[in-house]
GROMACS .gro file of C-alpha atoms in nm:
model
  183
    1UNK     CA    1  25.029   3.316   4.135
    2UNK     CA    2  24.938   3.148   4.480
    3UNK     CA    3  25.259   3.201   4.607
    4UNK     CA    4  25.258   3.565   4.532
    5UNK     CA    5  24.941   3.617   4.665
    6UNK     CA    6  25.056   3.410   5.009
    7UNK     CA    7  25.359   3.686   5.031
    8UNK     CA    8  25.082   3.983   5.027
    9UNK     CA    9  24.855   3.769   5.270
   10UNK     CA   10  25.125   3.753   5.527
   11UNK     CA   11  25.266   4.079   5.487
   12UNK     CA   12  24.914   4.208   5.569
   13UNK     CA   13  24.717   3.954   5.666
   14UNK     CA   14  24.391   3.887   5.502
   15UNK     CA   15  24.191   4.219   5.645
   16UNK     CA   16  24.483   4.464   5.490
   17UNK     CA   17  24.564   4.263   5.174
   18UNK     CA   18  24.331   4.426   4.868
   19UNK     CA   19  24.212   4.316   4.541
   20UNK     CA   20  24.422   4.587   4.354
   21UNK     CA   21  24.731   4.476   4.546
   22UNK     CA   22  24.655   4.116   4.468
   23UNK     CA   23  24.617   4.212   4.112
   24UNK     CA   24  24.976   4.365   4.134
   25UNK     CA   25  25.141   4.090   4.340
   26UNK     CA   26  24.983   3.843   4.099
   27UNK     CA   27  25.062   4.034   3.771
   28UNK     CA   28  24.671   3.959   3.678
   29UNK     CA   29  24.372   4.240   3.650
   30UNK     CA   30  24.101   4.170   3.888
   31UNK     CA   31  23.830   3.965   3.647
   32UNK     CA   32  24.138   3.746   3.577
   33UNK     CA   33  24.200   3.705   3.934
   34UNK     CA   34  23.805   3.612   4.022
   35UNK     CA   35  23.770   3.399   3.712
   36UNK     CA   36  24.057   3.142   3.806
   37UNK     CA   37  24.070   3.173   4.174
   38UNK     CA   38  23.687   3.331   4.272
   39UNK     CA   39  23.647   3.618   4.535
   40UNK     CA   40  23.974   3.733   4.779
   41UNK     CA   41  23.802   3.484   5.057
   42UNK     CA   42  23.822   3.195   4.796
   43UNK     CA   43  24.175   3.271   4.703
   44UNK     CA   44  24.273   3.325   5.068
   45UNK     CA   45  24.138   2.970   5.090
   46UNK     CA   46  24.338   2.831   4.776
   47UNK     CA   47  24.653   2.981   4.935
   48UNK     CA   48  24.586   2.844   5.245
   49UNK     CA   49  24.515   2.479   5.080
   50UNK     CA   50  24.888   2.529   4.869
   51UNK     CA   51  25.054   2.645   5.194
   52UNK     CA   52  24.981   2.360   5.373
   53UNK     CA   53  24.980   2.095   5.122
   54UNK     CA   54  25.348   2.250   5.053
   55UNK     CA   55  25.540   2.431   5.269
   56UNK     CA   56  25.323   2.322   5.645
   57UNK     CA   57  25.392   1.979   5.523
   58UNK     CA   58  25.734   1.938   5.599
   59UNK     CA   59  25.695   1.845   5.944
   60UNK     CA   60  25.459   1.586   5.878
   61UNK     CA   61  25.704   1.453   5.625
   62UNK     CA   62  25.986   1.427   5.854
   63UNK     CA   63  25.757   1.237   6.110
   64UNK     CA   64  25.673   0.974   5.869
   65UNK     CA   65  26.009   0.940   5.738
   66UNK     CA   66  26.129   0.833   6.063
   67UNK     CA   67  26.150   0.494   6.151
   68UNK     CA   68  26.080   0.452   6.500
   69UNK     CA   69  25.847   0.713   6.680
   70UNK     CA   70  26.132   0.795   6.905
   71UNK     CA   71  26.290   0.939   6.638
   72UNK     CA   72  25.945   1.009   6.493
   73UNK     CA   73  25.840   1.323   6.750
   74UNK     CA   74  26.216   1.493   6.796
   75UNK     CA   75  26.237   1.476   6.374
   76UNK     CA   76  25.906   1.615   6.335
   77UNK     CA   77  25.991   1.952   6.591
   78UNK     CA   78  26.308   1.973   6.461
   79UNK     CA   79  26.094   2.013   6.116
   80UNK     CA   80  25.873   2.233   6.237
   81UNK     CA   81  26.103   2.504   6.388
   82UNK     CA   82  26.316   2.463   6.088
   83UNK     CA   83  26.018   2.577   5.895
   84UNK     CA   84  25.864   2.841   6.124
   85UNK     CA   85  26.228   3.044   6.114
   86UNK     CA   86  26.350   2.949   5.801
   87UNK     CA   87  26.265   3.250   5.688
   88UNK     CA   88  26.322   3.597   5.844
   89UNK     CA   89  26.010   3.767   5.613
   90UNK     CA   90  25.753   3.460   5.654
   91UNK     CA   91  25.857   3.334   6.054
   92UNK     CA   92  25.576   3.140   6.195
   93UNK     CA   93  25.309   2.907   5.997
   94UNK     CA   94  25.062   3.097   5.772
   95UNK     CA   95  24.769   2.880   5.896
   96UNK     CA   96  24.791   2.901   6.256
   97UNK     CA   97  25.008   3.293   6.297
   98UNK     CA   98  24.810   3.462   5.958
   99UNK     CA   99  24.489   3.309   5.937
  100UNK     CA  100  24.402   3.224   6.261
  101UNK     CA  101  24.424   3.575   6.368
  102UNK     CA  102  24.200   3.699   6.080
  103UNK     CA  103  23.796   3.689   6.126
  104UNK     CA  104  23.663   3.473   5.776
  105UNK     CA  105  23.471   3.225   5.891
  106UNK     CA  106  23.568   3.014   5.589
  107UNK     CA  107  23.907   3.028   5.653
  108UNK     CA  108  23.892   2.927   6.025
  109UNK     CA  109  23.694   2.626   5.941
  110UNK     CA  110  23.923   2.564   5.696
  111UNK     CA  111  24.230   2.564   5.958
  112UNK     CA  112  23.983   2.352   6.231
  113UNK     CA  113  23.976   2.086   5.966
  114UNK     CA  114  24.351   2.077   5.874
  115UNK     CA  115  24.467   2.057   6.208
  116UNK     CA  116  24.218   1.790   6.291
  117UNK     CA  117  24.344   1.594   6.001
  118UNK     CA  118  24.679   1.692   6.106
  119UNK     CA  119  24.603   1.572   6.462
  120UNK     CA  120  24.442   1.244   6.326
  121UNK     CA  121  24.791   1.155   6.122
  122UNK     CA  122  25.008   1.206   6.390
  123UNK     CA  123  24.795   0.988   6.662
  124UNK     CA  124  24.804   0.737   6.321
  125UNK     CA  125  25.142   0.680   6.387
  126UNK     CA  126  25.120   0.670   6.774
  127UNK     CA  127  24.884   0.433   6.775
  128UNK     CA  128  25.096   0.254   6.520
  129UNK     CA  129  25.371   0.272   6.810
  130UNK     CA  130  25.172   0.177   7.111
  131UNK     CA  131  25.027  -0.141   6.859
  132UNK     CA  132  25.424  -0.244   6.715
  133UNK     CA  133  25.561  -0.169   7.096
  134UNK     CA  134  25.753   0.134   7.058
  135UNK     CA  135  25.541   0.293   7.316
  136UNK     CA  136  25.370   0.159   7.590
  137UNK     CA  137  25.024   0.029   7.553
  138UNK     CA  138  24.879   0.234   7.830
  139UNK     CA  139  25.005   0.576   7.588
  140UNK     CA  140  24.736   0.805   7.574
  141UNK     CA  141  24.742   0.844   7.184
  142UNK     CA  142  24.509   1.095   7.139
  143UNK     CA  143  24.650   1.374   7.425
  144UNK     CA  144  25.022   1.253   7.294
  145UNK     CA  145  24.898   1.376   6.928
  146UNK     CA  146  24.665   1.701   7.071
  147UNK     CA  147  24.993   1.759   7.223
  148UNK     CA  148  25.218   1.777   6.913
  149UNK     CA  149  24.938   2.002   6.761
  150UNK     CA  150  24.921   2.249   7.072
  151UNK     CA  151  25.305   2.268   7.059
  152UNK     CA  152  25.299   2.301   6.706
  153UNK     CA  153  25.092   2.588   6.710
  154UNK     CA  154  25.267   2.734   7.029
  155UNK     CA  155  25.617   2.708   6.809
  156UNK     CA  156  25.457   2.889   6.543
  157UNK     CA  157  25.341   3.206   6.725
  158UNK     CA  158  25.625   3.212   6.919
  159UNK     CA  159  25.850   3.204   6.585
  160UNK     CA  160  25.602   3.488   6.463
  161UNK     CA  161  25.677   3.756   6.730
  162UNK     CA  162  26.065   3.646   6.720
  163UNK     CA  163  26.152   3.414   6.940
  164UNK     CA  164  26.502   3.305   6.872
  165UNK     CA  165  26.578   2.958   6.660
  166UNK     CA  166  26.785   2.848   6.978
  167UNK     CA  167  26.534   2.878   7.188
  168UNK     CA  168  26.260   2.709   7.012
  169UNK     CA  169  26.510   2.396   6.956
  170UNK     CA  170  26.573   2.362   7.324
  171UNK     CA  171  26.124   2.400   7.394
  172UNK     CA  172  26.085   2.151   7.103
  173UNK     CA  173  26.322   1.903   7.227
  174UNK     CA  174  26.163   1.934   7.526
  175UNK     CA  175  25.843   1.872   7.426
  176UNK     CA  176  25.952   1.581   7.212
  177UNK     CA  177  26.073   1.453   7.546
  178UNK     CA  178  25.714   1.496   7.665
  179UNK     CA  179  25.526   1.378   7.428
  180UNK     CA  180  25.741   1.062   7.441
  181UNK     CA  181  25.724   0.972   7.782
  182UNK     CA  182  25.321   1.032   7.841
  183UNK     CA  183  25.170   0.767   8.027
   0.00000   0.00000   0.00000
């Protein structure tokens, strides 16, 4: 039911997205809707929550799963534009090209505390680098991982108003390449 409520969400985004199409998208009558998921802005929120503990995770999950942060940053871009053109009806993230254009409060707090979470995991595993002497101990951890998060959201918007996989590749590369070499 989240997932068919995250198609109508970013079809048309949270302002053009109503309870009656919901109900149809869901195949569940409005009181059903509210009683398991509470008012649109509390779904909205619940899809948001799914979204990223799903689909917005990948990237993450390809960071971690590298062994050395050189490998680390390129793997987790690569990850990142993979998901953000993947596919042709969703490009883009949900959190950062849907909800961060849409005005509910909630939902922007919601997305300032993911991606400082977000920003907190990656400098994790910088700092884990600078400490095991895969980067240098003068990296500056923090602007390497507020990097990766302002590229990250940069890739996203780009991917939403079409900006070509190619393209995005060669920028995330390239910003891998930055991130790395920070002093």
């Amino acid at each position: 039911a989240l997932d068919r409520a995250a198609e109508l969400f970013w079809e048309s985004g949270f302002d053009g997205t109503s309870l009656d199409g919901l109900s149809a998208a869901m195949g569940m009558g409005r009181p059903s809707i509210q009683n398991a998921f509470g008012d649109k802005e509390e779904l909205f929120l619940k899809v948001l929550d799914r979204y990223r503990r799903t689909v917005g995770s990948g990237p993450l999950e390809a960071y971690d799963a590298a062994d050395a942060v050189s490998a680390a940053v390129p793997a987790f871009f690569a990850a990142l534009v993979d998901y953000t053109t993947a596919d042709s009806r969703h490009r883009g993230c949900l959190l950062s090209a849907v909800a961060g254009a849409c005005d509910v409060p909630s939902a922007r707090e919601y997305i300032r505390i993911s991606f400082d979470e977000f920003e907190a995991a990656l400098a994790e595993r910088l700092q884990s680098a600078v400490d095991d002497g895969g980067l240098p101990p003068t990296y500056p951890v923090e602007s390497g991982a507020r990097r990766m998060c302002d590229t990250m959201v940069s890739v996203s918007v780009r991917a939403r108003i079409g900006v070509g996989r190619e393209q995005l590749m060669s920028d995330a590369s390239a910003a891998a390449a930055s991130v790395l070499a920070m002093r």
